[in-house]
Amino acid sequence: MLTFGEELSGSDLKSWADWSIGFYYWSPSVSQVYTELKKLETLGFVSSREVSESGGRRRRVFTITESGIEALRSWSRRSEIETPVLKHGVMLRLWVGHLNDPDQLKSIVLDHIDNLEAKKLKAIEHADNSENEPAWAFTEMSLRWIGRHFQMEIDLAAQLLDDIDEAAARFAQGDANALGLPQPVNAGSWKLI
C-alpha cells in the first residue's frame, strides 16, 4: 500500500486493507499493522516520521524505502504460486449438516448469499470510486475480480439449496441411528433422538 507513494499511518493502512486486499486475502488487525511496520522499519524497508495535525495531535506516518520497494518487487516476481487456502465457515457447517435440519441449513446458505451480495457490491463500488486514477489501475482490476469471484460463490451457494434436499433424502435412507446421529423422519427433515 505504501508503494502508491503516499505517507500513511498504521490506521490508514488498516483502512486501505479493509477496502482492498481484505476482500480476497486478509484484513489485519490494527495491532498487526503496527507490529509489522516496526519490523519493516527495523529492516530498513520503511521509514517513519511524526507529523502534527490540527489541534496539536501528532501521528506517525510511514513511507516505503527503495530497499522496501525492491524487496516487495522481488517477492512479487519470485515467490512460489500458492494454492489459495479456503476457510469457509458455511461449508464447515454444511459438512456437519447431519446434525441440523435441512431448512436451517438452507437458511444459513441464504444468509451467506445475502452477505456475498453485499460484499460484491462493496468491492465493485470501491473499484468504481477509483475515478480512473492510473495509479489504481491494478487495484481496480483486483477489486473487479473479487466482484466476479463473489458472483461465482453466489452461484455455487444457490446450487447448494438443491444439494441440501438431495443430501437430506440420501441421509434419510441410511441408518443414521446406528452411528448415534439424528434419526431421519422423512426425506426433507430429521430430528434429534
Tab-separated table of C-alpha atoms in Angstrom:
chain	number	residue	atom	x	y	z
A	1	MET	CA	0.000	0.000	0.000
A	2	LEU	CA	2.908	2.307	0.648
A	3	THR	CA	4.117	1.719	-2.914
A	4	PHE	CA	1.429	4.110	-4.143
A	5	GLY	CA	3.631	6.964	-2.939
A	6	GLU	CA	1.635	8.321	-0.025
A	7	GLU	CA	2.728	8.619	3.571
A	8	LEU	CA	0.278	6.589	5.596
A	9	SER	CA	-0.290	5.958	9.270
A	10	GLY	CA	-0.955	2.484	10.625
A	11	SER	CA	-4.665	3.234	10.869
A	12	ASP	CA	-4.628	4.480	7.249
A	13	LEU	CA	-3.029	1.188	6.215
A	14	LYS	CA	-5.666	-0.759	8.147
A	15	SER	CA	-8.440	1.181	6.373
A	16	TRP	CA	-6.844	0.629	2.976
A	17	ALA	CA	-6.511	-3.109	3.686
A	18	ASP	CA	-10.164	-3.335	4.706
A	19	TRP	CA	-11.449	-1.904	1.414
A	20	SER	CA	-8.929	-3.581	-0.870
A	21	ILE	CA	-6.941	-6.718	-0.067
A	22	GLY	CA	-9.329	-7.549	2.781
A	23	PHE	CA	-11.795	-8.771	0.155
A	24	TYR	CA	-9.537	-11.538	-1.115
A	25	TYR	CA	-6.520	-12.025	1.108
A	26	TRP	CA	-6.560	-10.768	4.657
A	27	SER	CA	-7.580	-7.789	6.693
A	28	PRO	CA	-5.107	-7.368	9.543
A	29	SER	CA	-5.902	-6.019	12.969
A	30	VAL	CA	-4.562	-2.574	13.853
A	31	SER	CA	-2.073	-4.169	16.253
A	32	GLN	CA	-0.782	-6.448	13.459
A	33	VAL	CA	-0.283	-3.443	11.197
A	34	TYR	CA	1.799	-1.588	13.778
A	35	THR	CA	3.779	-4.724	14.678
A	36	GLU	CA	4.654	-5.294	11.020
A	37	LEU	CA	5.507	-1.634	10.476
A	38	LYS	CA	8.034	-1.812	13.350
A	39	LYS	CA	9.592	-4.929	11.790
A	40	LEU	CA	9.713	-3.317	8.350
A	41	GLU	CA	11.302	-0.188	9.785
A	42	THR	CA	13.918	-2.260	11.622
A	43	LEU	CA	14.730	-3.999	8.314
A	44	GLY	CA	15.002	-0.633	6.555
A	45	PHE	CA	12.030	-1.313	4.264
A	46	VAL	CA	10.002	1.647	5.585
A	47	SER	CA	10.837	4.885	7.327
A	48	SER	CA	8.602	6.953	9.556
A	49	ARG	CA	8.208	10.435	10.924
A	50	GLU	CA	5.818	12.212	13.240
A	51	VAL	CA	3.533	14.854	11.790
A	52	SER	CA	1.402	17.436	13.562
A	53	GLU	CA	-2.263	17.773	12.805
A	54	SER	CA	-4.782	20.397	13.751
A	55	GLY	CA	-5.433	20.597	17.453
A	56	GLY	CA	-1.863	19.641	18.323
A	57	ARG	CA	-2.463	15.954	17.670
A	58	ARG	CA	0.570	14.060	16.389
A	59	ARG	CA	0.651	10.874	14.378
A	60	ARG	CA	3.351	8.699	12.862
A	61	VAL	CA	3.288	8.223	9.089
A	62	PHE	CA	5.282	5.703	7.114
A	63	THR	CA	6.938	5.750	3.709
A	64	ILE	CA	8.375	2.824	1.792
A	65	THR	CA	12.115	2.952	1.102
A	66	GLU	CA	13.898	1.947	-2.093
A	67	SER	CA	15.044	-1.274	-0.409
A	68	GLY	CA	11.429	-1.885	0.629
A	69	ILE	CA	10.239	-1.473	-2.954
A	70	GLU	CA	12.969	-3.819	-4.166
A	71	ALA	CA	12.081	-6.436	-1.513
A	72	LEU	CA	8.415	-6.280	-2.485
A	73	ARG	CA	9.247	-6.397	-6.186
A	74	SER	CA	11.493	-9.429	-5.614
A	75	TRP	CA	8.794	-11.221	-3.587
A	76	SER	CA	6.173	-10.459	-6.243
A	77	ARG	CA	8.337	-11.764	-9.064
A	78	ARG	CA	9.972	-14.767	-7.432
A	79	SER	CA	7.760	-16.232	-4.732
A	80	GLU	CA	6.051	-19.535	-5.378
A	81	ILE	CA	2.476	-19.524	-6.604
A	82	GLU	CA	0.463	-20.953	-3.747
A	83	THR	CA	-2.878	-22.670	-3.903
A	84	PRO	CA	-5.394	-20.424	-2.143
A	85	VAL	CA	-6.392	-21.687	1.288
A	86	LEU	CA	-10.132	-21.748	1.644
A	87	LYS	CA	-11.517	-21.112	5.116
A	88	HIS	CA	-15.241	-21.469	4.561
A	89	GLY	CA	-17.381	-21.476	7.699
A	90	VAL	CA	-20.601	-22.146	5.789
A	91	MET	CA	-19.163	-25.262	4.170
A	92	LEU	CA	-17.877	-26.460	7.536
A	93	ARG	CA	-21.403	-26.087	8.933
A	94	LEU	CA	-22.829	-27.976	5.949
A	95	TRP	CA	-20.216	-30.679	6.411
A	96	VAL	CA	-21.853	-31.434	9.762
A	97	GLY	CA	-25.298	-30.899	8.250
A	98	HIS	CA	-26.469	-34.236	9.592
A	99	LEU	CA	-26.675	-32.502	12.965
A	100	ASN	CA	-29.070	-29.873	11.667
A	101	ASP	CA	-32.418	-29.538	9.943
A	102	PRO	CA	-32.351	-29.064	6.134
A	103	ASP	CA	-34.464	-25.907	6.386
A	104	GLN	CA	-31.982	-24.411	8.845
A	105	LEU	CA	-29.117	-25.336	6.506
A	106	LYS	CA	-30.906	-23.577	3.663
A	107	SER	CA	-31.370	-20.529	5.875
A	108	ILE	CA	-27.608	-20.492	6.514
A	109	VAL	CA	-26.929	-20.670	2.772
A	110	LEU	CA	-29.429	-17.884	2.023
A	111	ASP	CA	-27.805	-15.668	4.667
A	112	HIS	CA	-24.441	-16.476	3.074
A	113	ILE	CA	-25.764	-15.403	-0.330
A	114	ASP	CA	-27.063	-12.123	1.120
A	115	ASN	CA	-23.678	-11.479	2.734
A	116	LEU	CA	-21.852	-12.191	-0.544
A	117	GLU	CA	-24.173	-9.884	-2.486
A	118	ALA	CA	-23.364	-7.043	-0.088
A	119	LYS	CA	-19.618	-7.706	-0.261
A	120	LYS	CA	-19.733	-7.937	-4.044
A	121	LEU	CA	-21.457	-4.566	-4.278
A	122	LYS	CA	-18.948	-3.028	-1.879
A	123	ALA	CA	-15.964	-4.341	-3.874
A	124	ILE	CA	-17.430	-3.061	-7.135
A	125	GLU	CA	-18.218	0.291	-5.503
A	126	HIS	CA	-14.603	0.638	-4.346
A	127	ALA	CA	-13.386	-0.236	-7.846
A	128	ASP	CA	-15.732	2.315	-9.409
A	129	ASN	CA	-14.626	5.021	-6.962
A	130	SER	CA	-11.060	4.943	-8.244
A	131	GLU	CA	-12.137	7.590	-10.783
A	132	ASN	CA	-9.857	6.115	-13.429
A	133	GLU	CA	-6.776	7.139	-11.452
A	134	PRO	CA	-3.887	5.498	-13.359
A	135	ALA	CA	-2.033	4.578	-10.152
A	136	TRP	CA	-5.017	2.468	-9.074
A	137	ALA	CA	-5.437	0.504	-12.334
A	138	PHE	CA	-4.271	-2.808	-10.888
A	139	THR	CA	-6.072	-2.267	-7.598
A	140	GLU	CA	-9.275	-1.612	-9.532
A	141	MET	CA	-8.648	-4.755	-11.587
A	142	SER	CA	-8.301	-6.872	-8.423
A	143	LEU	CA	-11.493	-5.417	-6.936
A	144	ARG	CA	-13.419	-6.193	-10.117
A	145	TRP	CA	-12.005	-9.731	-9.979
A	146	ILE	CA	-13.256	-10.178	-6.426
A	147	GLY	CA	-16.693	-8.991	-7.551
A	148	ARG	CA	-16.718	-11.779	-10.162
A	149	HIS	CA	-15.406	-14.236	-7.583
A	150	PHE	CA	-18.226	-13.344	-5.198
A	151	GLN	CA	-20.729	-13.841	-8.037
A	152	MET	CA	-19.341	-17.335	-8.685
A	153	GLU	CA	-19.602	-18.097	-4.960
A	154	ILE	CA	-23.218	-16.854	-5.024
A	155	ASP	CA	-23.980	-19.173	-7.950
A	156	LEU	CA	-22.350	-22.128	-6.160
A	157	ALA	CA	-24.241	-21.350	-2.967
A	158	ALA	CA	-27.552	-21.192	-4.857
A	159	GLN	CA	-26.859	-24.705	-6.168
A	160	LEU	CA	-26.397	-25.855	-2.578
A	161	LEU	CA	-30.088	-25.287	-1.905
A	162	ASP	CA	-30.961	-28.251	-4.163
A	163	ASP	CA	-27.923	-30.202	-2.945
A	164	ILE	CA	-29.208	-29.952	0.639
A	165	ASP	CA	-32.502	-31.585	-0.373
A	166	GLU	CA	-30.627	-34.354	-2.176
A	167	ALA	CA	-28.296	-34.940	0.780
A	168	ALA	CA	-31.243	-34.964	3.219
A	169	ALA	CA	-33.044	-37.567	1.087
A	170	ARG	CA	-29.937	-39.768	0.932
A	171	PHE	CA	-29.333	-39.330	4.652
A	172	ALA	CA	-32.929	-40.337	5.425
A	173	GLN	CA	-32.407	-43.609	3.540
A	174	GLY	CA	-29.417	-44.570	5.698
A	175	ASP	CA	-29.248	-45.923	9.186
A	176	ALA	CA	-28.149	-42.761	10.959
A	177	ASN	CA	-29.268	-44.179	14.292
A	178	ALA	CA	-26.564	-46.868	14.104
A	179	LEU	CA	-23.999	-44.047	14.300
A	180	GLY	CA	-25.847	-42.239	17.082
A	181	LEU	CA	-26.758	-39.483	14.642
A	182	PRO	CA	-30.112	-37.729	14.257
A	183	GLN	CA	-32.892	-40.123	13.338
A	184	PRO	CA	-34.337	-39.466	9.865
A	185	VAL	CA	-38.025	-38.566	9.966
A	186	ASN	CA	-38.620	-38.050	6.252
A	187	ALA	CA	-36.684	-37.057	3.159
A	188	GLY	CA	-36.879	-33.348	3.932
A	189	SER	CA	-36.410	-33.209	7.679
A	190	TRP	CA	-34.993	-35.077	10.667
A	191	LYS	CA	-34.918	-34.586	14.397
A	192	LEU	CA	-32.575	-35.372	17.236
A	193	ILE	CA	-33.474	-38.501	19.192
